[in-house]
XYZ file of C-alpha atoms in Angstrom:
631
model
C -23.689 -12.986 -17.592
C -26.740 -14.061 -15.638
C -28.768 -17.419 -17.180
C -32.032 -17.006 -17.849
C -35.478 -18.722 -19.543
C -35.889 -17.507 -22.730
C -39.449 -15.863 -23.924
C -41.623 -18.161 -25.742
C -41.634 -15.655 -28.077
C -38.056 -15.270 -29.250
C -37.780 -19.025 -28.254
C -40.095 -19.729 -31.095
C -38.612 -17.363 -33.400
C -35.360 -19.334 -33.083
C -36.935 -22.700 -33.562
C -38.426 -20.982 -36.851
C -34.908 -20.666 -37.855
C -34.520 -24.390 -38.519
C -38.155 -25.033 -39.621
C -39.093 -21.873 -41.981
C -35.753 -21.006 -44.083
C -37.842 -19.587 -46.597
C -41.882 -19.713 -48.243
C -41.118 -22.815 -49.557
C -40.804 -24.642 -45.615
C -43.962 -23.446 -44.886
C -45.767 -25.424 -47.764
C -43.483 -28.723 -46.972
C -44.666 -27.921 -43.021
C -47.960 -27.474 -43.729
C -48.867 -29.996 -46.947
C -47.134 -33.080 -44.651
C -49.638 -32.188 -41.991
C -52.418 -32.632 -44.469
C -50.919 -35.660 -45.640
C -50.459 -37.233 -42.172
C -54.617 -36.242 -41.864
C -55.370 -38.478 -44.335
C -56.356 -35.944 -46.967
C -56.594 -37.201 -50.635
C -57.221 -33.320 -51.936
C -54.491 -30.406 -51.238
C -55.176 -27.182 -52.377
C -51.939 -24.899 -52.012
C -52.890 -20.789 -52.831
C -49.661 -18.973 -53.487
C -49.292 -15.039 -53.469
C -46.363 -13.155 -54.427
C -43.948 -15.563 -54.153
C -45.246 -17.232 -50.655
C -44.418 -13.357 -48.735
C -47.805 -12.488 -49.117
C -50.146 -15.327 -48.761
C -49.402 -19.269 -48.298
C -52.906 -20.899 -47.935
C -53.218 -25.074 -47.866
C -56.390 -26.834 -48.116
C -57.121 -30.185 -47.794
C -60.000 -32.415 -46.956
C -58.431 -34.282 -44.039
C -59.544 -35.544 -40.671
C -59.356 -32.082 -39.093
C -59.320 -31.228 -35.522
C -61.525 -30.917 -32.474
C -62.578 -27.439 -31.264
C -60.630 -27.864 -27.980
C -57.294 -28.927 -29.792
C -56.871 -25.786 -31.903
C -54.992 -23.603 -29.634
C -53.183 -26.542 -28.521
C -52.035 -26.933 -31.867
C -50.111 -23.344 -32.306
C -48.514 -24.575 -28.995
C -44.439 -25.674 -29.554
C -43.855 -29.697 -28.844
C -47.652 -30.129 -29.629
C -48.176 -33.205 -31.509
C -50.336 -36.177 -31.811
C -47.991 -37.976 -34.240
C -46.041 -39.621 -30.663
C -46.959 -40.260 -27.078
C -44.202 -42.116 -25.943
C -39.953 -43.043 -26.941
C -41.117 -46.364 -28.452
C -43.590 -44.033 -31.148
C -40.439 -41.837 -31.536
C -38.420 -45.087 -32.563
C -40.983 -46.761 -35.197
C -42.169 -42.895 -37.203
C -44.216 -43.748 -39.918
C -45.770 -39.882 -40.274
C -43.950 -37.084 -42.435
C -43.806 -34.692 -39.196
C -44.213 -35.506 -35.626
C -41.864 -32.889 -33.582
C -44.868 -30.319 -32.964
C -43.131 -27.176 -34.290
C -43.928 -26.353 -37.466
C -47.117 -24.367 -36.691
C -45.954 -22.633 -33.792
C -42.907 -21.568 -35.125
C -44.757 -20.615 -38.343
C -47.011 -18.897 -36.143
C -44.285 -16.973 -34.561
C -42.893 -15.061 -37.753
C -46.362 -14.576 -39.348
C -50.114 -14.097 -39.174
C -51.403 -17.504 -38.684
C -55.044 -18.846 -39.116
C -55.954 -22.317 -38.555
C -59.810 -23.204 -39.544
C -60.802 -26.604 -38.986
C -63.668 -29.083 -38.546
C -64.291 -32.599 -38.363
C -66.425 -35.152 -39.446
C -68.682 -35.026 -35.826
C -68.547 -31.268 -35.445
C -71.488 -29.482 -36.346
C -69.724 -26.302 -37.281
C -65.773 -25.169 -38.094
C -63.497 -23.195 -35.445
C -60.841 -20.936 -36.682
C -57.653 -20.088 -34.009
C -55.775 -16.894 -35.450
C -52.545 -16.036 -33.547
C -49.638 -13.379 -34.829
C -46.223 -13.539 -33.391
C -46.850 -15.948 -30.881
C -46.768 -13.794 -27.783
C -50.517 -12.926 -27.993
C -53.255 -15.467 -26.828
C -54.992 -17.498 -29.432
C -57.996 -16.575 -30.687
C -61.108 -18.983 -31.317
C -63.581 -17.933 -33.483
C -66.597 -19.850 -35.559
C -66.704 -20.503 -38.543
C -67.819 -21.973 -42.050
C -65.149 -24.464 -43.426
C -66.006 -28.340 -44.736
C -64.868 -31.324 -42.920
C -60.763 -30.434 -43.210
C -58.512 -28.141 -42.201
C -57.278 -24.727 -43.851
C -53.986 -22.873 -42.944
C -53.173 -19.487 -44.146
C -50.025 -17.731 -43.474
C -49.961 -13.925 -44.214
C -47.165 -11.941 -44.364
C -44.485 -14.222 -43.325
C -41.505 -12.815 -41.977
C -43.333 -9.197 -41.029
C -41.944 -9.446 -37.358
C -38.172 -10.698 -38.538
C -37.275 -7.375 -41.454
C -33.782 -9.267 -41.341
C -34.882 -12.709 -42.205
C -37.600 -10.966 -44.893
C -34.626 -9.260 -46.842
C -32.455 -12.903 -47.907
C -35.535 -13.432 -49.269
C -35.255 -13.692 -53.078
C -37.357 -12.370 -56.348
C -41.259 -13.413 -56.130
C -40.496 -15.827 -59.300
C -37.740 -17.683 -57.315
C -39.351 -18.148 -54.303
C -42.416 -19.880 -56.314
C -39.961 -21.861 -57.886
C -38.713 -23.613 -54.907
C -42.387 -24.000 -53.938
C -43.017 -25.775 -57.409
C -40.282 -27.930 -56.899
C -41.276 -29.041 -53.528
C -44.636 -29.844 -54.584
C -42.975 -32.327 -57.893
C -41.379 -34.011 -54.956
C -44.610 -34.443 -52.858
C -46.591 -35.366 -56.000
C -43.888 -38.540 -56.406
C -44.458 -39.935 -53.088
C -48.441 -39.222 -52.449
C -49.981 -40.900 -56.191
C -53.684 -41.125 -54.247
C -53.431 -37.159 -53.403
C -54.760 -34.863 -55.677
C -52.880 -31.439 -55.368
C -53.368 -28.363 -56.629
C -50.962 -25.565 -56.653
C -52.455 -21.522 -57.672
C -49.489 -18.595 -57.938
C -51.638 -14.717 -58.235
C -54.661 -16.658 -58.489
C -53.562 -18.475 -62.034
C -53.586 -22.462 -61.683
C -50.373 -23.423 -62.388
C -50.145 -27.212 -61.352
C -52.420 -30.070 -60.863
C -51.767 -33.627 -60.363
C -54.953 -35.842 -60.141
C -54.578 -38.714 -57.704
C -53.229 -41.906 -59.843
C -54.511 -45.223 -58.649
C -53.665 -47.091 -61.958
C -50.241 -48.265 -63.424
C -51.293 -46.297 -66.319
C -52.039 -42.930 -64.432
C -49.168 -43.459 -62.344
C -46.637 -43.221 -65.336
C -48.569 -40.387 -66.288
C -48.359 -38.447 -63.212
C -44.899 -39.164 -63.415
C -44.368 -37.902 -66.855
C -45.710 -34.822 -65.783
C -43.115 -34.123 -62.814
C -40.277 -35.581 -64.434
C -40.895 -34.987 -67.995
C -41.977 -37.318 -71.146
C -38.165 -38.049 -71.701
C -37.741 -39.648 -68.440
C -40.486 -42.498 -69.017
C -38.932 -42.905 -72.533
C -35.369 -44.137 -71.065
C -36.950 -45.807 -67.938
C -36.323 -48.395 -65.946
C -38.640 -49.858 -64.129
C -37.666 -51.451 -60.578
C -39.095 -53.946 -58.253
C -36.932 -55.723 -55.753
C -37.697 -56.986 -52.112
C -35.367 -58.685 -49.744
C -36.878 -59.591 -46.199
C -37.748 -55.993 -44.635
C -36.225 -54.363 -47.595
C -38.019 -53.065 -50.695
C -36.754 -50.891 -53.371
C -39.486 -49.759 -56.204
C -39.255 -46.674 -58.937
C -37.638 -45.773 -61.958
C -34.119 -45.426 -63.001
C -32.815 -44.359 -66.454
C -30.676 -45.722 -68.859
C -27.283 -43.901 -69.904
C -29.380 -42.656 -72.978
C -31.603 -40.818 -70.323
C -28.733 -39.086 -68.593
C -28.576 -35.058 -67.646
C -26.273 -32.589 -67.501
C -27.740 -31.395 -64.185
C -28.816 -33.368 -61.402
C -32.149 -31.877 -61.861
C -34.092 -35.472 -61.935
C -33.088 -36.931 -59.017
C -35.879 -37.625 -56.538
C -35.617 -40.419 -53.718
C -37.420 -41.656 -50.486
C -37.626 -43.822 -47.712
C -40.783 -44.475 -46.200
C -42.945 -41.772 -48.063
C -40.259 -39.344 -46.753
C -38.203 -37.274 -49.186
C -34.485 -37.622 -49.045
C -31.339 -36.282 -50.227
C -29.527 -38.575 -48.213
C -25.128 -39.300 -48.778
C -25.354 -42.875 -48.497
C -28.218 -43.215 -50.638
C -26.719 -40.974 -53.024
C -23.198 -42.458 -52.980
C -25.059 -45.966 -53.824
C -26.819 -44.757 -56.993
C -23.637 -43.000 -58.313
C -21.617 -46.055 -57.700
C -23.671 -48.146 -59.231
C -23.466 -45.320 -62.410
C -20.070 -45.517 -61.939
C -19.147 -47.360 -65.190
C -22.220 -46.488 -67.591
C -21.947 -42.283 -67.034
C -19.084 -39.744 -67.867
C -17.843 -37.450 -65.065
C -19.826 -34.826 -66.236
C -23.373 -36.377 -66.793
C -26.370 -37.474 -63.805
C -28.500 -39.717 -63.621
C -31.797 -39.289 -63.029
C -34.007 -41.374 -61.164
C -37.709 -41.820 -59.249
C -36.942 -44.357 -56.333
C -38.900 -45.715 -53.019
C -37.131 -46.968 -50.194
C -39.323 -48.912 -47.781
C -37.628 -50.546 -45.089
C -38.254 -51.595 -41.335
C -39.187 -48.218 -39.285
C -37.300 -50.080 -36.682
C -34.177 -49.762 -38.771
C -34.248 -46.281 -39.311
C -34.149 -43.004 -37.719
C -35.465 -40.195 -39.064
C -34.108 -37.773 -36.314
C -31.199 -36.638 -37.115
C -31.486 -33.676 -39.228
C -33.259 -30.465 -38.520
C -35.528 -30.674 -42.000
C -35.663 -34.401 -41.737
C -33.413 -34.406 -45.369
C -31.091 -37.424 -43.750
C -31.635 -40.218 -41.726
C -29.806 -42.874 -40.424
C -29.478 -46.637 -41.430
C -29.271 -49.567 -38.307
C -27.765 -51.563 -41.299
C -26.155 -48.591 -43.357
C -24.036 -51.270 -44.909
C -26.613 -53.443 -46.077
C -29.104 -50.797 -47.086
C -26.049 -49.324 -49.604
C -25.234 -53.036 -51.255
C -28.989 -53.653 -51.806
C -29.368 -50.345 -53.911
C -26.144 -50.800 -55.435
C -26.930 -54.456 -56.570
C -30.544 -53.659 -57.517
C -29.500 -50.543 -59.824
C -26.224 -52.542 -61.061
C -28.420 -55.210 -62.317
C -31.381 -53.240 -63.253
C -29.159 -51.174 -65.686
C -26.977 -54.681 -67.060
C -30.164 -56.223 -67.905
C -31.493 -53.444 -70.060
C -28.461 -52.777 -72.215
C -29.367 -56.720 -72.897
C -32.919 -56.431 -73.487
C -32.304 -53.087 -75.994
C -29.368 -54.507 -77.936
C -29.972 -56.165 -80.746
C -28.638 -59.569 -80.959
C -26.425 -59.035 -83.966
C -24.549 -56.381 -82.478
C -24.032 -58.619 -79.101
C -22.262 -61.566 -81.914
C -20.296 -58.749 -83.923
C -17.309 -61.052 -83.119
C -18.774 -64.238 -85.151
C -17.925 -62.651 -88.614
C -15.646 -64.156 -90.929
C -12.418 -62.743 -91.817
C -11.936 -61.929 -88.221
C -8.989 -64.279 -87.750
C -7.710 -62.696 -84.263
C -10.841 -64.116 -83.079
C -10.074 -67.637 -83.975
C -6.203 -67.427 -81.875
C -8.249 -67.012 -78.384
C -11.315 -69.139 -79.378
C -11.029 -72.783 -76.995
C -11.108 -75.715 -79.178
C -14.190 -77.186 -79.102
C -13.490 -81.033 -79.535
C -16.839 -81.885 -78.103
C -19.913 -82.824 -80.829
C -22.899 -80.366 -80.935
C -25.083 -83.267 -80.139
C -23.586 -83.566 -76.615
C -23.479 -80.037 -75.794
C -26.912 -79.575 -76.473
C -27.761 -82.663 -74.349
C -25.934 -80.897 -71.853
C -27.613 -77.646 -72.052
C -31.370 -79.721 -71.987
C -29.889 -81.279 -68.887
C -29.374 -77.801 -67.077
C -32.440 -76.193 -68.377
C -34.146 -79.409 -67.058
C -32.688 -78.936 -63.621
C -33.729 -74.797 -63.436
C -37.022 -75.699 -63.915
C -37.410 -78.018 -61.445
C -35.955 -76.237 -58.846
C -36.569 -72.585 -59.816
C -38.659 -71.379 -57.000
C -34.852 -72.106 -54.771
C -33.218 -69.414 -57.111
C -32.825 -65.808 -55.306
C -35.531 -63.690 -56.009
C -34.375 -61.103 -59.205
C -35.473 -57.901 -59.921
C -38.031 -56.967 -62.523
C -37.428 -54.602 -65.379
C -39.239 -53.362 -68.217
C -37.316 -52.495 -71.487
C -37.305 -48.567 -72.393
C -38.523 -47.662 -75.857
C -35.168 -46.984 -77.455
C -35.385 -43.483 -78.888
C -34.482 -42.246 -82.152
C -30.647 -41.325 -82.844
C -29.976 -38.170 -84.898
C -27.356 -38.912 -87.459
C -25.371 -36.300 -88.883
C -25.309 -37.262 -92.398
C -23.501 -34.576 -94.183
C -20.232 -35.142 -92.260
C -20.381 -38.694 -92.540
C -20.794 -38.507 -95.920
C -18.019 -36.019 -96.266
C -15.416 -38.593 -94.575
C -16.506 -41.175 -96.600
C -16.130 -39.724 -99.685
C -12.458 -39.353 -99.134
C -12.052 -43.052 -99.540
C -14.344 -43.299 -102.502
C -13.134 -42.431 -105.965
C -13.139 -38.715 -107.623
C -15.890 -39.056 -109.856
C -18.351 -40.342 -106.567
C -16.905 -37.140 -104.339
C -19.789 -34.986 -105.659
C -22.248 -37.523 -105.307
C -21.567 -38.244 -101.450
C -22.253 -34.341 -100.658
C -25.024 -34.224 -102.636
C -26.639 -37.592 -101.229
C -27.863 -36.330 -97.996
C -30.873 -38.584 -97.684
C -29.402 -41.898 -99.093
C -29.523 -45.230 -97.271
C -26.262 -45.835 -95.368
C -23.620 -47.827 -97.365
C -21.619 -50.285 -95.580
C -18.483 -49.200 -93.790
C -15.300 -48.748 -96.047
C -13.137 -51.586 -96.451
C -9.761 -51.096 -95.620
C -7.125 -53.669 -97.515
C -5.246 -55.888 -94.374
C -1.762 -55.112 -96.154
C 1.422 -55.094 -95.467
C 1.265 -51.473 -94.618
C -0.235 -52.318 -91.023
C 3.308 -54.469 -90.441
C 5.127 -50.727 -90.809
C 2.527 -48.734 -89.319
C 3.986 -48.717 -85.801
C 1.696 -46.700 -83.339
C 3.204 -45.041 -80.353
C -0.182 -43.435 -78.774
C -4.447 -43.338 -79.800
C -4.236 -39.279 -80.180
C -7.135 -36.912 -80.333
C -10.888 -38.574 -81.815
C -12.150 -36.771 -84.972
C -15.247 -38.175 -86.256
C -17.691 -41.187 -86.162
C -17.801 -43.137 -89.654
C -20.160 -45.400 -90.640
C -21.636 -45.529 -87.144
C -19.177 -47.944 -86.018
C -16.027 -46.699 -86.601
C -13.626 -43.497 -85.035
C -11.608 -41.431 -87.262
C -8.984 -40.419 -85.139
C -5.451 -38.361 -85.215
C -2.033 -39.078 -84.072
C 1.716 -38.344 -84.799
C 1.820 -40.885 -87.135
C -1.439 -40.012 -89.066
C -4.710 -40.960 -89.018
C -6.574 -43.781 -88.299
C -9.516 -46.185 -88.039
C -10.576 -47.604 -85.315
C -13.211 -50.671 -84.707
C -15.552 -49.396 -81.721
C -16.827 -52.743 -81.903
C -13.268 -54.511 -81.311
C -12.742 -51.717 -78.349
C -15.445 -52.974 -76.490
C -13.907 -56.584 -76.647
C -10.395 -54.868 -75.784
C -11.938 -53.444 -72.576
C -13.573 -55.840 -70.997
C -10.491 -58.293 -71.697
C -8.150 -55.052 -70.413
C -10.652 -56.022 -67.216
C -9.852 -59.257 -66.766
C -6.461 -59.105 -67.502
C -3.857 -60.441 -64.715
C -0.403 -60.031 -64.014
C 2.411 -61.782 -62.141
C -0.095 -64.490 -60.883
C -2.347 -62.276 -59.342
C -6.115 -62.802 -59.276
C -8.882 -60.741 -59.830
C -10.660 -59.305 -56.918
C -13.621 -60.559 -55.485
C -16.420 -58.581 -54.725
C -19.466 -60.310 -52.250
C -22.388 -60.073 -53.432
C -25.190 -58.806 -50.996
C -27.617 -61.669 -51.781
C -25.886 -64.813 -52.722
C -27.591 -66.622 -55.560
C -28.523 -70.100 -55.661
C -28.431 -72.147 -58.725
C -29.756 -76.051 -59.332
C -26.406 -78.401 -59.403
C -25.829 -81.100 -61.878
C -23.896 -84.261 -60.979
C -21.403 -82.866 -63.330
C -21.510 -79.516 -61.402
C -19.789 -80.451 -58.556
C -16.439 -81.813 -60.167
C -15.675 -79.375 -62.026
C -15.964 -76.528 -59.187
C -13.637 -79.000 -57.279
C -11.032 -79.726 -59.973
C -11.416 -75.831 -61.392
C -11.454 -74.221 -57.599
C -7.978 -72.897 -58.227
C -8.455 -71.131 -61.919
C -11.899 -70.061 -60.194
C -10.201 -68.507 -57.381
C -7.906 -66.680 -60.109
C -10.971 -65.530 -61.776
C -12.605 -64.551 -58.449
C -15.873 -66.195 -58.625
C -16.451 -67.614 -55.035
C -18.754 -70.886 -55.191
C -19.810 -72.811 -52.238
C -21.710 -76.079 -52.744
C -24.791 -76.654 -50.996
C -26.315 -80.018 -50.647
C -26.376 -82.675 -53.743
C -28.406 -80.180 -56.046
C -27.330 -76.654 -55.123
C -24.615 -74.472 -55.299
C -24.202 -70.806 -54.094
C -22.274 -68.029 -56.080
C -21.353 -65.536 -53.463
C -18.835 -63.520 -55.273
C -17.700 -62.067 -58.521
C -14.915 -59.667 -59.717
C -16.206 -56.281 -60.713
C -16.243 -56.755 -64.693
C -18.877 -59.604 -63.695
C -21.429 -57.862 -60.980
C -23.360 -56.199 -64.057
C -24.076 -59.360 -65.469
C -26.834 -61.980 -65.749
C -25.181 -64.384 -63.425
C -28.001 -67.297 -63.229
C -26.868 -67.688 -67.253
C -23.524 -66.732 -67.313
C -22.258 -69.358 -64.234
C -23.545 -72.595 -65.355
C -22.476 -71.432 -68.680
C -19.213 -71.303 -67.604
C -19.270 -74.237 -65.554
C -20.328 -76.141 -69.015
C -17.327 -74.532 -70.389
C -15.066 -75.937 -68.141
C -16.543 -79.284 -68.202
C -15.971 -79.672 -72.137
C -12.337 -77.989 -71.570
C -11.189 -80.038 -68.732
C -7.329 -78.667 -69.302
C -7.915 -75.494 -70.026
C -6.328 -72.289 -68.329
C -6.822 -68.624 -67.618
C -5.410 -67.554 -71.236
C -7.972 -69.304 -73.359
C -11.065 -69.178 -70.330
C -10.462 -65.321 -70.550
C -11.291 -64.683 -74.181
C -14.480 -67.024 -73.782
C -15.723 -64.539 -70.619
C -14.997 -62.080 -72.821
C -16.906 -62.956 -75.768
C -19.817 -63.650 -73.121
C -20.349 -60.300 -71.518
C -19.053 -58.041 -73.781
C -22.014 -55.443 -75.318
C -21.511 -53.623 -78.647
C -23.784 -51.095 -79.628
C -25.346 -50.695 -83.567
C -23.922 -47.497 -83.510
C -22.243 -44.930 -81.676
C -21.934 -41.511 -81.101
C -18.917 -39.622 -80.690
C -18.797 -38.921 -76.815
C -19.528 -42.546 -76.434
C -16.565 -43.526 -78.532
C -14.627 -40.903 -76.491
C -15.412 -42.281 -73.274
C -14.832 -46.220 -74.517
C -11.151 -44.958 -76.006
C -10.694 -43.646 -72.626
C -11.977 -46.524 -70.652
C -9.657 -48.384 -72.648
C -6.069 -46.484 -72.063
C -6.971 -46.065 -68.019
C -7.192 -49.997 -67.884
C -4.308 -51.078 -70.115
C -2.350 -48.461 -69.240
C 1.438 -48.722 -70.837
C 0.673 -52.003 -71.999
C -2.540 -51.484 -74.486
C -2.083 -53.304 -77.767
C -1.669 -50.537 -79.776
C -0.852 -52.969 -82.988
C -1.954 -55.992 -82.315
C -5.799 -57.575 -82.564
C -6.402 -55.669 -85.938
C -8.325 -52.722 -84.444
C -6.627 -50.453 -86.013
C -6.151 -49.652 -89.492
C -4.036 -46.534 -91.175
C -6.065 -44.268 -92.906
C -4.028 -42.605 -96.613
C -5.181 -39.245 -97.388
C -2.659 -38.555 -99.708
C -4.865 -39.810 -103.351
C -7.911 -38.064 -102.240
C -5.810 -34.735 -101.403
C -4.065 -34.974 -104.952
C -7.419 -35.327 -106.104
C -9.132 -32.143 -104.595
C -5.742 -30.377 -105.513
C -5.572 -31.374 -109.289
């Protein structure tokens, strides 16, 4: 087969088959050019799905008279000059062939005029292998782009072309996305002639939420998270939501890196990891985030629609999302939970408690001594500290109760004459939980497995079903039983330590210093790395995983004081401390939640979870309320 030059024609026609999939990559094509022009109004005119008519607006820069037909011309840009522009893009497009390979599989017309031209010029050019046409015309300083009839030259690309309705809906779609990362543009978007979006340009914090409300929804502000986080050429800004915010779609999900919309892997595999422990398999996250980083340190050139790019530092990039969103979501659950629920432990009558509490032989006057000493020492030198993120707390929304069930479950502990009464009383205050006599009956109650979850009672509490009957079970104990599951250590091992991507430096007291040298080994069990720094600083560069999630410029020197009071302790009585430190309880739960912490629980104990031991479970008797309802 002889070689030869393709037409410029069919050569464009095959370039359009990367660049214009379907209606939708027109509008991206042609709204980034109007973005790039400095525009700060976008008019997008929509008919029949995009097939018919795609027309953007906008009130750019425009261009010069001489430039038009250059502009329908393939590897026509003036987005780069040289290999050093190519290597520093700032601009959403910059290869030169969207509008000549738009141009090539439609009826193209390009008006323009700029700010020192007296009068517009419009360039009209259909399928590319005809000579562009320049004709006056009367336009306003900006540029207009209408595309008629795409795919009228291409019958087999026209017929994958889907319903009218679903074709708009990938153009809506595109447009949330472009509405996210331009806040000054104002965009409109018209389908048949009927306005069907507009975002006004937000230059306040205010208008900014609001605009973001109106792409994502007024759930999403309601669970979110708000992020701010720099380190050196790094900077990471947006919204993330709490686990209350989850989806059951990936639907919400909109990230970018330098202005530039992404649906990037390692992005992606940073924000799920970071997820990892606070969502169940089948639940998303959803999240509005801005990348900015280094143009130097990224290329944007490796994928035909620009949807990937690639990281210098790819493992540096990952860690600083991964830390930022770890943290961002740790701190909330502590700024949302309500400080009783966080000391749920520190009831009476809790005697298991007491068995793994250190013995504190030290006076409360010293300890608080100690404490003004370290809170003395932060302040002076706080401006050493890393910087942290910043987060606002989400307005914790309401939490339906269903009260008739509950009711019905707790009636069957109650006495006959109140059974009526609890299915009657649908709009009573809660009562408090049921209190189940610590017998001798929990000595012969031997369970073998957890078995299937019934019900939540008494918000805190899981009815749940086994071979040997039914039982209670203390959510609030669970979480305790997790996090020490976490921490737990056989044969001698030692937890794993995990870097973390910005080491944190914390003000060093006198004291400081001996006890990371006489506690380096049960430290190293623990795997907390600390390196000392000077007289009056030490670094914490690592933490085991049940630790990353947690406020480590309080949770280190409190530890630290701990070991200083307990000079001879070890890792069975430092582990229930930790515990008691990190571990979150909610005020109530619902049942998926208790589903998920039961089976966090039997993953990490595995064959040895303490199925009767810590009192957190409690047989539940049927048998008098069942006599009851039969007599």
């Amino acid at each position: 087969m002889t070689i030869k030059i393709l037409p410029a024609r069919l050569a464009n026609q095959i370039a359009a088959g990367e660049v214009v999939e379907r209606p939708a990559s027109v509008v991206k094509e042609l709204v980034e050019n109007s973005i790039d022009s400095g525009a700060t109004r976008i008019d997008v005119d929509i008919e029949k799905g995009g097939s018919k008519l795609i027309r953007v607006r906008d009130n750019g820069s425009g261009i010069e008279k001489d430039e038009l037909g250059l502009a329908l011309s393939r590897h026509a840009t003036s987005k780069i000059h040289s290999l050093d522009d190519l290597e520093a893009i700032l601009s959403l497009g910059f290869r030169g062939e969207a509008l000549a390979s738009i141009s090539s599989v439609s009826r193209l017309t390009l008006t323009s005029r700029t700010a020192t031209q007296s009068e517009a010029w419009s360039a009209y050019a259909e399928g590319r292998d005809m000579a562009v046409q320049l004709t006056p015309a009367a336009h306003p300083v900006g540029t207009t782009v209408e595309v008629v009839d795409l795919f009228f030259n291409t019958p087999a690309r026209r017929k994958f072309l889907r319903t009218e309705k679903t074709e708009f809906t990938h153009i809506d779609e595109l447009l949330k996305r472009i509405a996210l990362s331009c806040f000054s543009v104002s965009i409109t978007l018209r389908h048949n002639g009927k306005v069907i979006r507009q975002y006004r340009a937000a230059k306040t914090d205010v208008q900014v939420e609001k605009r973001v409300s109106a792409v994502c929804g007024s759930g999403f502000m309601e669970h979110a998270v708000s992020i701010q986080l720099s380190h050196d050429d790094l900077k990471l800004t947006g919204w993330i939501t709490t686990p209350e915010g989850a989806r059951s779609q990936s639907d919400l999900q909109y990230c970018y890196v330098n202005g530039r919309m992404m649906r990037d892997k390692l992005i992606n595999h940073a924000i799920r990891q970071s997820y990892e422990n606070a969502l169940r398999p089948e639940q998303f996250a959803s999240y509005v985030l801005f990348i900015e980083v280094d143009p130097h340190q990224v290329d944007v050139n490796v994928h035909p629609a620009k949807h990937e790019v690639r990281f210098h530092q790819a493992r540096l990039v990952h860690d600083f999302i991964y830390q930022a969103l770890s943290d961002a979501l740790a701190q909330s659950i502590e700024l949302t939970t309500p400080a009783v629920a966080k000391s749920a432990y520190a009831t009476p009558n809790r005697s298991d408690d007491e068995t793994h509490t250190i013995q504190e032989s030290v006076t409360t006057a010293s300890t608080e001594h100690y404490a003004d000493q370290r809170k003395q020492a932060w302040d002076a030198t706080r401006h050493q500290a890393a910087a942290r993120p910043t987060y606002r707390a989400p307005s914790r929304p309401s939490e339906v109760v269903q009260k008739k069930q509950t009711e019905a479950y707790r009636a069957l502990f109650e006495p006959r004459e109140s059974l009526d009464l609890a299915f009657q009383t649908t709009n009573d205050t809660m009562r408090t939980p049921p209190q189940i006599s610590e017998s001798s009956q929990q000595e012969t109650f031997e369970l073998v497995t957890l078995g299937k979850s019934l019900a939540i009672i008494e918000e805190i509490f899981l009815l749940m079903q086994s071979p040997q009957g039914c039982h209670l079970l203390d959510l609030h104990k669970a979480e305790r039983i997790r996090v020490e599951g976490q921490l737990r250590l056989n044969n001698g091992e030692s937890l794993k330590t995990q870097p973390l991507l910005v080491p944190l430096s914390l003000p060093m007291l006198p004291e400081d210093a001996c006890v990371i040298k006489e506690q380096a080994s049960l430290l190293a069990q623990l795997g907390i790395e600390l390196q000392i720094k000077g007289k009056n600083t030490f670094m914490v560069m690592g933490v085991p995983q049940p630790l990353r999630q947690q406020n480590l410029q309080q949770l280190i020197p409190d530890l630290l004081s701990e070991l200083k009071l307990q000079q001879n302790t070890d890792l069975s009585l430092i582990t229930p401390w930790i515990t008691r430190k990190i571990v979150v309880t909610k005020p109530r739960y619902c049942l998926s939640e208790a589903i998920q912490l039961v089976s966090d629980i039997e993953q990490i104990w595995g064959s040895h979870l303490p199925l009767n031991s810590y009192n957190w479970i409690q047989p539940v008797d049927f048998s008098s309320s069942i006599l009851a309802l039969q007599s």
